[in-house]
Tab-separated table of C-alpha atoms and ligand atoms in Angstrom:
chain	number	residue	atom	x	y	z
X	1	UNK	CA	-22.106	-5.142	26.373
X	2	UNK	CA	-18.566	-4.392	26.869
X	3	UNK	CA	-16.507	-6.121	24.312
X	4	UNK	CA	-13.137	-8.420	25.013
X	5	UNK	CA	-10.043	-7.273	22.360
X	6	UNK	CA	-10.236	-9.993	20.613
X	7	UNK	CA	-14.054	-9.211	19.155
X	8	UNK	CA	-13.182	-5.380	18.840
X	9	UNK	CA	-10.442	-6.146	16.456
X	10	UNK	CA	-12.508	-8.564	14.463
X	11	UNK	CA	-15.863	-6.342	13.904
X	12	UNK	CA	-14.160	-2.941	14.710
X	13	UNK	CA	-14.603	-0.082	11.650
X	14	UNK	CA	-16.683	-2.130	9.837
X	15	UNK	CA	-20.483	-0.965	8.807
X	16	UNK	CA	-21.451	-3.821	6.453
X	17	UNK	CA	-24.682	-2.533	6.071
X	18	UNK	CA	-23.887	0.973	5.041
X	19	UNK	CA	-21.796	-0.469	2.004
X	20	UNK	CA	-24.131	-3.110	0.394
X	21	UNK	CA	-23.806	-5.698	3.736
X	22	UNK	CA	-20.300	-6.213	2.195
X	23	UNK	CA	-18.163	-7.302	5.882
X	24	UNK	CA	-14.881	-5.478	4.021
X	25	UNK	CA	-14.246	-1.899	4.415
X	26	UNK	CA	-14.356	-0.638	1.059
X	27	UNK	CA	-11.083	1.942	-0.343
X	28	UNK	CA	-12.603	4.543	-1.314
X	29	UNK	CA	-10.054	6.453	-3.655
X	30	UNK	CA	-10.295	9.785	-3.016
X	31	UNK	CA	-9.366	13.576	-3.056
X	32	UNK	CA	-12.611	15.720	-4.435
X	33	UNK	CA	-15.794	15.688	-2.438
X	34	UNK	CA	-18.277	17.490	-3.912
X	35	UNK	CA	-20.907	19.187	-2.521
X	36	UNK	CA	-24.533	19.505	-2.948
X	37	UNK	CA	-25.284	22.668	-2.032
X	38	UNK	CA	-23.287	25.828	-0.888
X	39	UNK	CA	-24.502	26.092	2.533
X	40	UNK	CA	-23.034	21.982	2.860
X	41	UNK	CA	-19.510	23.235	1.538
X	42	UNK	CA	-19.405	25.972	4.303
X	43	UNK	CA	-20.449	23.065	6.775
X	44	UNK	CA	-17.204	21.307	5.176
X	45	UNK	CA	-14.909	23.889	5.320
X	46	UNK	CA	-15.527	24.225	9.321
X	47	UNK	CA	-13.360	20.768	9.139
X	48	UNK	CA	-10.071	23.404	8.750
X	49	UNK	CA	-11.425	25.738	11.851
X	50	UNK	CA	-11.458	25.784	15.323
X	51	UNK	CA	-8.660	24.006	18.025
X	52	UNK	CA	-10.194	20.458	17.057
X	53	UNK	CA	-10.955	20.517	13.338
X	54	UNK	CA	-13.994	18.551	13.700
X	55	UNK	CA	-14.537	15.251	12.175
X	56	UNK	CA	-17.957	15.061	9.603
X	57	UNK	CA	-18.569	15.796	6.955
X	58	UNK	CA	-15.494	14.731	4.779
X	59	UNK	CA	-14.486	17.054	2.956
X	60	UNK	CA	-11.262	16.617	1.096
X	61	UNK	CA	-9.042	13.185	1.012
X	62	UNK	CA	-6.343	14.908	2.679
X	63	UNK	CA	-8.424	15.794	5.827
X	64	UNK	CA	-9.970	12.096	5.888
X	65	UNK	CA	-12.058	9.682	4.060
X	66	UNK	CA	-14.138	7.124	5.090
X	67	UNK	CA	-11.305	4.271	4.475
X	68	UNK	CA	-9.196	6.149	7.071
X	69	UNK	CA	-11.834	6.516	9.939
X	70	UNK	CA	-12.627	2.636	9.713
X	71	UNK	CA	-9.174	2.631	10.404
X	72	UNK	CA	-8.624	5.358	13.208
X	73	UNK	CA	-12.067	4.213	14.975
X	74	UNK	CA	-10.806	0.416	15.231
X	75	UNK	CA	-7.401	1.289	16.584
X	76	UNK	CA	-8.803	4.034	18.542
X	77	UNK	CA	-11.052	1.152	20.070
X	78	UNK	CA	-8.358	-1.320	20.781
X	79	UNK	CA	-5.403	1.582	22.138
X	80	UNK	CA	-8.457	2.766	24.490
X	81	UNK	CA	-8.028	6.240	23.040
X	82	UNK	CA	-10.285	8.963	23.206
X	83	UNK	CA	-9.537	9.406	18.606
X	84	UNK	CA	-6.646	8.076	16.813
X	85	UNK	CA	-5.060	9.699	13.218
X	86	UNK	CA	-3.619	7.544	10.680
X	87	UNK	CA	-0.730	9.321	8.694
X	88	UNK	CA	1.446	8.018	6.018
X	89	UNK	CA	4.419	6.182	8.018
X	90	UNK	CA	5.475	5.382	11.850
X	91	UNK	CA	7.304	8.104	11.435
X	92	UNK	CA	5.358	10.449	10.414
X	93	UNK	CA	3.132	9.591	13.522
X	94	UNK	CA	6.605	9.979	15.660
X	95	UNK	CA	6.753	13.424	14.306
X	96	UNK	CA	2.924	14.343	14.513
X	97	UNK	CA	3.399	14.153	18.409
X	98	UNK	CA	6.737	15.642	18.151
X	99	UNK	CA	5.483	18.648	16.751
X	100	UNK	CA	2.616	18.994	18.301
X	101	UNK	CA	3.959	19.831	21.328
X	102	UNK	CA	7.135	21.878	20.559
X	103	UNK	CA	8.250	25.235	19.489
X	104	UNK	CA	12.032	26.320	19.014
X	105	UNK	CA	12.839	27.389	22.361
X	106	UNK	CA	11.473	24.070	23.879
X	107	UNK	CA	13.779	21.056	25.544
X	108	UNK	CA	12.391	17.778	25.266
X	109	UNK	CA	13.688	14.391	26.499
X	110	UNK	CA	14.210	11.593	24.062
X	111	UNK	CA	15.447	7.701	24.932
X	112	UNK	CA	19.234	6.858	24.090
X	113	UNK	CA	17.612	3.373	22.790
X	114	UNK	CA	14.822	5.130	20.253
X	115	UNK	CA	14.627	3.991	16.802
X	116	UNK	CA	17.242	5.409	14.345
X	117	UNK	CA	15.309	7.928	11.751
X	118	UNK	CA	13.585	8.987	14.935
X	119	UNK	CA	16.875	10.515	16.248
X	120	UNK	CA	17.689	11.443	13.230
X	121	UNK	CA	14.609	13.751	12.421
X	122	UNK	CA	15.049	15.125	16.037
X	123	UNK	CA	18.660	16.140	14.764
X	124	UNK	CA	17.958	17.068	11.176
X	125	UNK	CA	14.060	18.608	11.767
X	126	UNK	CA	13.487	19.532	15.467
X	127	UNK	CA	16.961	20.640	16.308
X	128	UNK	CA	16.882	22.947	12.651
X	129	UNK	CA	13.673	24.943	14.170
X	130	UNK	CA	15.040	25.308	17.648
X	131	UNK	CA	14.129	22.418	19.714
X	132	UNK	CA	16.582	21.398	22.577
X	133	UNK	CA	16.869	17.599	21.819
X	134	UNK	CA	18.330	15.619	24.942
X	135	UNK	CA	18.491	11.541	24.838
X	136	UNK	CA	18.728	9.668	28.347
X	137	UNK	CA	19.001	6.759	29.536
X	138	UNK	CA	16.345	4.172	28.883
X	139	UNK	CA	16.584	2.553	32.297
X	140	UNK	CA	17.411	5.998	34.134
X	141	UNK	CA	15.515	6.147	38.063
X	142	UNK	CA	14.988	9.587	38.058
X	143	UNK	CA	13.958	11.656	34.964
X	144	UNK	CA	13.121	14.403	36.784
X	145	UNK	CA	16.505	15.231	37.039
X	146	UNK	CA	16.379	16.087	33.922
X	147	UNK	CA	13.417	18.114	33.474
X	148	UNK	CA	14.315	22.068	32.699
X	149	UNK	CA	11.812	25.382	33.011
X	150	UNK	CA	11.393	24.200	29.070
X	151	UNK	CA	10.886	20.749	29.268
X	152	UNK	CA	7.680	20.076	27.247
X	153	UNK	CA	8.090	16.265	26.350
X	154	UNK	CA	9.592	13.116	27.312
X	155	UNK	CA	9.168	10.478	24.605
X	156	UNK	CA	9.253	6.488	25.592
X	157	UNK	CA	10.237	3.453	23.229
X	158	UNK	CA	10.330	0.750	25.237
X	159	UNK	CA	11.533	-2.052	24.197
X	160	UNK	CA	13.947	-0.344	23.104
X	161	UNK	CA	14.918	-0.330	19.408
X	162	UNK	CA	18.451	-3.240	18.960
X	163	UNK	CA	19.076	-3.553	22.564
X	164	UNK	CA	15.941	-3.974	24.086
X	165	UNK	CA	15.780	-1.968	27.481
X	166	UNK	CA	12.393	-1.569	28.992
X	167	UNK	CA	11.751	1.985	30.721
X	168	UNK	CA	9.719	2.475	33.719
X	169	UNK	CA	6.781	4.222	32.139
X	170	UNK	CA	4.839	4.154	35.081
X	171	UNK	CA	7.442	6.059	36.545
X	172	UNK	CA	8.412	8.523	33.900
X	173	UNK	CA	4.364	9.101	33.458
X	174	UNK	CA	4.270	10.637	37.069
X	175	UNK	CA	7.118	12.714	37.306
X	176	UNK	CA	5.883	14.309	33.621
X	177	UNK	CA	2.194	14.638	35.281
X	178	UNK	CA	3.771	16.484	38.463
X	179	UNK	CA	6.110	18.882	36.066
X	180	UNK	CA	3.178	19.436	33.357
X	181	UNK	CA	5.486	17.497	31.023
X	182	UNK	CA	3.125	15.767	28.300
X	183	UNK	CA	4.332	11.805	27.634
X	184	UNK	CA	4.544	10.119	24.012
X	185	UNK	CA	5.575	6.540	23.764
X	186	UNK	CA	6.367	4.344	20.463
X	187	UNK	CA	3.842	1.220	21.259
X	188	UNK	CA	4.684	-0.184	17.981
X	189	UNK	CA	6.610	-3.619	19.573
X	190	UNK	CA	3.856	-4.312	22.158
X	191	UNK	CA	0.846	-3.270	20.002
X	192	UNK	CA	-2.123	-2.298	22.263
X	193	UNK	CA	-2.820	-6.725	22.832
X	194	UNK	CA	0.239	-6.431	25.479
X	195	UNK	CA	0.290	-2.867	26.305
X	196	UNK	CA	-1.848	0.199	26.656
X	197	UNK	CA	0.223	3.116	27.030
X	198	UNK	CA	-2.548	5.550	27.854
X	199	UNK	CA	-4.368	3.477	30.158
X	200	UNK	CA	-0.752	4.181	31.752
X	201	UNK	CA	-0.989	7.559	31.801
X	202	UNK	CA	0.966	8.113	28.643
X	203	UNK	CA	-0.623	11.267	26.809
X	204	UNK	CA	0.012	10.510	22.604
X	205	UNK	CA	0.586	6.460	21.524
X	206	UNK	CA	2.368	6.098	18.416
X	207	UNK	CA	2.803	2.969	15.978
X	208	UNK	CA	4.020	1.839	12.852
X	209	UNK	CA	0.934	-0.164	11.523
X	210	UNK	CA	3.598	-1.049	8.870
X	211	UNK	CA	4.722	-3.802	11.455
X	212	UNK	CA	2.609	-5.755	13.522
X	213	UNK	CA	-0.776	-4.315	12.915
X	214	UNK	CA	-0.191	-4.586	9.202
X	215	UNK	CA	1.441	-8.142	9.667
X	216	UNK	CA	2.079	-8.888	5.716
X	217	UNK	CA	5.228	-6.349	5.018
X	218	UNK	CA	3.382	-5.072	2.132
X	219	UNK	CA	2.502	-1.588	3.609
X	220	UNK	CA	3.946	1.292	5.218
X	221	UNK	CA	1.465	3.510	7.743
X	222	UNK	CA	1.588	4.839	10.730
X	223	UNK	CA	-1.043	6.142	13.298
X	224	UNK	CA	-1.308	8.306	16.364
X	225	UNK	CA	-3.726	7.995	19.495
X	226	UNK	CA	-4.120	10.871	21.438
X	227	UNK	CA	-5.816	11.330	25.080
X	228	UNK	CA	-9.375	14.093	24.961
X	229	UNK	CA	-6.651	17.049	25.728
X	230	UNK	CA	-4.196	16.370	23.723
X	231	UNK	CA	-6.286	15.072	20.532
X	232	UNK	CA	-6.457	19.017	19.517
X	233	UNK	CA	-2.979	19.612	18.797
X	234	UNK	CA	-2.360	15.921	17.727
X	235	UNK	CA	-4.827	16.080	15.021
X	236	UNK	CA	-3.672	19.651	14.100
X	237	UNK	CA	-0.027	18.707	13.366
X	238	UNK	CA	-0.982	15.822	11.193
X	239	UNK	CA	-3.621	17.866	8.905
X	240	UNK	CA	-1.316	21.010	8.959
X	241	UNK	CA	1.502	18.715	7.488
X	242	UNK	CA	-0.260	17.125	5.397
X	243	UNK	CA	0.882	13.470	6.543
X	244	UNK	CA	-2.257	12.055	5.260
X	245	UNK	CA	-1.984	7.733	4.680
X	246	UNK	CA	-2.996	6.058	1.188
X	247	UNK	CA	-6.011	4.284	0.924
X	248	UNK	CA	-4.488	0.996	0.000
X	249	UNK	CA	-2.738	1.354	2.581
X	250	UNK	CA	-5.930	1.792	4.999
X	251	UNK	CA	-7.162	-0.751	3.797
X	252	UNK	CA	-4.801	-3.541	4.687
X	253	UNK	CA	-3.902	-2.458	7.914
X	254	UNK	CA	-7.763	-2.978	8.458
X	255	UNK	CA	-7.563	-6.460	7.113
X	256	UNK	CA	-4.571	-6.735	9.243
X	257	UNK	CA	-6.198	-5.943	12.256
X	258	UNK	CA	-8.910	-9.032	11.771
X	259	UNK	CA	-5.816	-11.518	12.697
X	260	UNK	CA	-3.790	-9.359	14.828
X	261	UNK	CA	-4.180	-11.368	17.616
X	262	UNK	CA	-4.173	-14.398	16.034
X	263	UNK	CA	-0.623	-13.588	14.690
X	264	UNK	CA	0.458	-11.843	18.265
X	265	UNK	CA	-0.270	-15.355	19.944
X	266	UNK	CA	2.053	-17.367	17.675
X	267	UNK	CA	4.647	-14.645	17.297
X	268	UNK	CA	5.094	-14.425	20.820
X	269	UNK	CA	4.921	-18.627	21.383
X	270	UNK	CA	7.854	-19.242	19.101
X	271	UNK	CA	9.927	-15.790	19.529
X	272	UNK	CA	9.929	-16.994	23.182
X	273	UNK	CA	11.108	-20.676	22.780
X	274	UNK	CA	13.784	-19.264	20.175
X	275	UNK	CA	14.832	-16.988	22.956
X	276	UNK	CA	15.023	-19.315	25.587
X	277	UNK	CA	16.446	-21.957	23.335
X	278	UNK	CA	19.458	-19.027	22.099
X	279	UNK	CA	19.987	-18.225	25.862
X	280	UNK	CA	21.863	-21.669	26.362
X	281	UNK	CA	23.187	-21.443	22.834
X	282	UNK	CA	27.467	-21.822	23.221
X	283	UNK	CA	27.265	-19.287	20.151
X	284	UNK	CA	25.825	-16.659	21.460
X	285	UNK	CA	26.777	-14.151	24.212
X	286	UNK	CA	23.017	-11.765	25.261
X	287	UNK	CA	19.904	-12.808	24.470
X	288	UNK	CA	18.181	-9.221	24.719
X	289	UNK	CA	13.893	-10.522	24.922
X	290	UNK	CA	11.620	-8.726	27.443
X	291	UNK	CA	10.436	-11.809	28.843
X	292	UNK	CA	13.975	-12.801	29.598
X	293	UNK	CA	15.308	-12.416	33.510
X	294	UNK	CA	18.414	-11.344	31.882
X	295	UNK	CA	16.984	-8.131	29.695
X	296	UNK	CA	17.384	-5.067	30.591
X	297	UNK	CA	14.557	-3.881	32.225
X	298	UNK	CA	12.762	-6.868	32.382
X	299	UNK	CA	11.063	-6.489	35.766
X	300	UNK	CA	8.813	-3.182	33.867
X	301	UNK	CA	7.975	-5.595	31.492
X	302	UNK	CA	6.432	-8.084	33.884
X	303	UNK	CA	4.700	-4.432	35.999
X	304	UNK	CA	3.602	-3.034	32.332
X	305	UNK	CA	3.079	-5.862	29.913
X	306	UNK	CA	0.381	-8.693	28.936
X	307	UNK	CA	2.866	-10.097	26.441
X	308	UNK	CA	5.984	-9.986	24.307
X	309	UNK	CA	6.017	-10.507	20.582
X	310	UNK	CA	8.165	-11.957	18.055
X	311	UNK	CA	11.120	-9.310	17.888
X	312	UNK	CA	14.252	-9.156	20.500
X	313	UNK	CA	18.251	-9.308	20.262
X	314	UNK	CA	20.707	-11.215	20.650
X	315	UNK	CA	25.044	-10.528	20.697
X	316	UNK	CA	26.575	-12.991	19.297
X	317	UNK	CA	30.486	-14.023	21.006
X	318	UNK	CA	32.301	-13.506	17.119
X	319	UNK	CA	32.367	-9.956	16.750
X	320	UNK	CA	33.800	-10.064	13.387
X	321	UNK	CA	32.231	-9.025	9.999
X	322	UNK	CA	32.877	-11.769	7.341
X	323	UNK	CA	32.088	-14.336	10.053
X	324	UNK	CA	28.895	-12.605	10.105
X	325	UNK	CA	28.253	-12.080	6.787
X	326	UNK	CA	28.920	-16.124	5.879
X	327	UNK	CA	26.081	-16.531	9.092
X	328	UNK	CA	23.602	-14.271	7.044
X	329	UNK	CA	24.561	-15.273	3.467
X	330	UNK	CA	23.938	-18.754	4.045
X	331	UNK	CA	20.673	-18.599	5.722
X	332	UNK	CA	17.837	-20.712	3.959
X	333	UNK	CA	14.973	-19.593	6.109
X	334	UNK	CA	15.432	-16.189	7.459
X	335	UNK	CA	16.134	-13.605	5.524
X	336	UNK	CA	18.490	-10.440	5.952
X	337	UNK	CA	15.773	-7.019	6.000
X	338	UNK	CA	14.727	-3.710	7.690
X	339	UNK	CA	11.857	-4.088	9.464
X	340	UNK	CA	10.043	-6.654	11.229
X	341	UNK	CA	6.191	-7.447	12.398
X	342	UNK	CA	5.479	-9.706	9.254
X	343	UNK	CA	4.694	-13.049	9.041
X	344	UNK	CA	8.053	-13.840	7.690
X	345	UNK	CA	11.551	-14.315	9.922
X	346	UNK	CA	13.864	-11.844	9.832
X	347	UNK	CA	17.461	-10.619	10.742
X	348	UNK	CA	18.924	-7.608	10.883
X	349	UNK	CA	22.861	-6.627	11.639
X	350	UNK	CA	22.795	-3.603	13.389
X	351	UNK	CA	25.805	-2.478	15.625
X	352	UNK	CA	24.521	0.163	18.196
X	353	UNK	CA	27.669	1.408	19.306
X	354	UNK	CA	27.218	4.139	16.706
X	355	UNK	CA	23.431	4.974	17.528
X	356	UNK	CA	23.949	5.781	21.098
X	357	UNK	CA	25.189	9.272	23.123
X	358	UNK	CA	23.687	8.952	26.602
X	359	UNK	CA	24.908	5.533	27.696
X	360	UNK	CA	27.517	3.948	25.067
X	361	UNK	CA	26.969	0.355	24.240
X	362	UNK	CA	30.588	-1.654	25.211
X	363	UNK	CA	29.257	-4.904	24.106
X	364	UNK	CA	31.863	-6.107	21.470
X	365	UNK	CA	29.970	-8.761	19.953
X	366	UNK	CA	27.930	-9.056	16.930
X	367	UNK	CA	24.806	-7.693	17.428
X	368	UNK	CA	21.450	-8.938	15.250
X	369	UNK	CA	18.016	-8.086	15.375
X	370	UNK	CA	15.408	-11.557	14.780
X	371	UNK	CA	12.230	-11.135	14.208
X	372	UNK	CA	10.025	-14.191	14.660
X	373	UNK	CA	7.355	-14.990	11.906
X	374	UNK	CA	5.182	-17.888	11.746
X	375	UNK	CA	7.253	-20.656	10.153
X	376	UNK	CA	7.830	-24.002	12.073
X	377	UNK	CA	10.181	-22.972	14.938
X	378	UNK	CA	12.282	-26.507	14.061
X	379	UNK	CA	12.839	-25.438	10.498
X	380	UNK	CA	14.050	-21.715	12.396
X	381	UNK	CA	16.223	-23.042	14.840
X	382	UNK	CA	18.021	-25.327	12.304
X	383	UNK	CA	18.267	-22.313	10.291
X	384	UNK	CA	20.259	-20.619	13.206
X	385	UNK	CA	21.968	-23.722	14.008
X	386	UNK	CA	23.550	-23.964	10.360
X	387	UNK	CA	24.278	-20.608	10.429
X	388	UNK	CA	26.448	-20.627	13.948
X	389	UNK	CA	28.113	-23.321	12.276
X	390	UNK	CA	29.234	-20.910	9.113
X	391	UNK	CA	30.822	-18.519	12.085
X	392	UNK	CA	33.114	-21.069	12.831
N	1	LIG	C1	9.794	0.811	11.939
N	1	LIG	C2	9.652	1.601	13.177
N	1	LIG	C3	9.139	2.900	13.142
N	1	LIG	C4	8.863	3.634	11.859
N	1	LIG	O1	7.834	3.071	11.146
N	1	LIG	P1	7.664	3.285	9.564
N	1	LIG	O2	6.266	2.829	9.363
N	1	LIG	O3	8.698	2.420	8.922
N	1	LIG	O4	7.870	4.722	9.292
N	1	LIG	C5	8.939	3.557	14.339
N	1	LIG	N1	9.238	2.993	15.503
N	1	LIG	C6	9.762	1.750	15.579
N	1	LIG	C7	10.090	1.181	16.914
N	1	LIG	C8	10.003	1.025	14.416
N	1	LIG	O5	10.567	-0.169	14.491
């Protein structure tokens, strides 16, 4: 029987039967595994040889516990990957691919719109050990302009983090395949429910479970999802670096994975009518959603995408700061915060005009981040409503 999504993510992991019939996956706490014989500690060891480091038996908590493949075998199920890794933050799964696949000397090819400490670990860690960094343009038609003799990665966050744009991965997946390029894309706005980037082509998915596959902002975790041929050097980087996740961690990204959907459903219904609604708003200038005509991009969302979810842009007309700041102070509803993907609305002021080398942003309004939780969308939109009135 092949299963829909919706049944993976609520069975997927889970063994009741080889923890007491309990329907939880259990956290196992742990670092020691002991051994019960010498000839099963040499059988353990094998997990640190050989290109793929295999799997069984566990053999230190570092390397993988049984919390953790619960984990990696339900999102592994749901991205369509051949394995998926969980490591200790988004980005730590942004820079498990990253490194995987680079060594100074190499160039690779990063978006203009990626998400901040992604750029900034390209500067501060890849650039340091001799990695050519380039950004381009989210929406360019024709990356293989920009491919070198040393190309060896182009990386794809679409949406784009703050404004939005949605690449042509279809696109950038074939001109990589015909230059022997490998392809990583951040799938952490989509989740796999509205996009499967290596169904695509796409070589290495990353996320932040912190966000939607978490859902309750009370975890950070990342994970990685890696194609047959690439798994190898995927799984290497992430043991060699030791970006191992917490248990705790594990675990509620598993529980958050039983209501994903669920949550994806209404996030999307109400960050949509919020959109719409803001589009004919007299306060506000962009409205940058996905499922928008107007955003950037928008026509590889409809090619790529089953859905959008609850987190998109907007650019306000008042572009200046204490009008901005009376908006957010006075909110009663949404709150000011990094982040987004929990069940709780959010804003965050974010200008990108600073963020961005390849294409500068000229918009001179305010620009703010909303993420969409699962409050009444009345009770958000008279939120907003009061709080264009404070910019006046
Ligand atoms: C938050 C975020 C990350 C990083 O995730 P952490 O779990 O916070 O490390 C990566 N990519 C995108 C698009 C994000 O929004």
């Amino acid at each position: 029987m092949t299963k829909k999504t919706d049944t993976i993510l609520t069975h997927a992991g889970s063994n009741p039967h080889e923890y007491h019939g309990a329907v939880s996956v259990p956290v196992h706490r742990m670092s020691t595994v002991v051994f019960k014989s010498y000839a099963e500690f040499e059988e353990a060891e094998k997990t640190y040889e050989g290109a793929e480091m295999p799997d069984a038996p566990f053999a230190y908590g570092r390397v993988g516990t049984p919390t953790s493949a619960a984990f990696e075998d339900a999102i592994a199920a749901i991205e369509g990957a051949y394995k998926s890794l969980s490591t200790c933050s988004g980005l730590a799964a942004i820079l498990t691919a990253l490194t995987a696949f680079t060594a100074a000397g190499d160039h690779i090819l990063m978006p203009d719109n990626c998400y901040g400490p992604n750029r900034r670990a390209c500067e501060e860690v890849l650039r340091k050990y001799g990695v050519d960094v380039e950004y381009y343009p989210p929406l360019t038609k024709d990356i293989t302009k920009l491919f070198k003799a040393n190309t060896k990665l182009v990386f794809i966050e679409a949406p784009g983090s703050i404004t939005f744009e949605i690449s042509d991965i279809g696109a950038i997946v074939s001109a990589a395949k015909k230059a022997g390029i490998k392809v990583a894309m951040d799938n952490s706005w989509a989740t796999p429910l509205f996009l499967k980037p290596l169904e695509l082509g796409v070589d290495v998915s990353v996320m932040s479970a912190t966000k939607y596959i978490s859902g309750h902002s009370d975890a950070v975790l990342g994970v990685v999802s890696a194609t047959p041929e690439s798994w190898p050097a995927v799984k290497r980087a992430a043991i060699v670096l030791g970006l191992c996740a917490g248990s705790e961690e594990l675990y509620l990204a598993t529980r958050g994975l039983r209501t994903l959907h669920v949550r994806m459903e209404r996030h999307q219904k109400s960050a949509f009518d919020i959109a719409q609604w803001l589009e004919k708003h007299p306060a506000v200038k962009r409205v940058l959603h996905p499922a928008l005509p107007s955003c950037p991009g928008h026509d590889n969302w409809k090619k790529y995408y089953k859905g959008s979810s609850g987190t998109f842009g907007i650019v306000l007309k008042e572009s200046r700061r204490e009008k901005a700041a009376a908006m957010l102070d006075g909110m009663r509803v949404f709150r000011t915060g990094l982040s987004w993907g929990g069940f709780e609305s959010l804003l965050f002021p974010k200008q990108p005009h600073t963020c961005r080398t390849a294409e500068p942003w000229n918009e001179d309004g305010f620009s703010l981040r909303l993420h969409i939780g699962l409050e009444d969308v009345g009770d958000l939109k008279d939120d907003l409503e009061a709080g264009f009135g404070r910019l006046k």
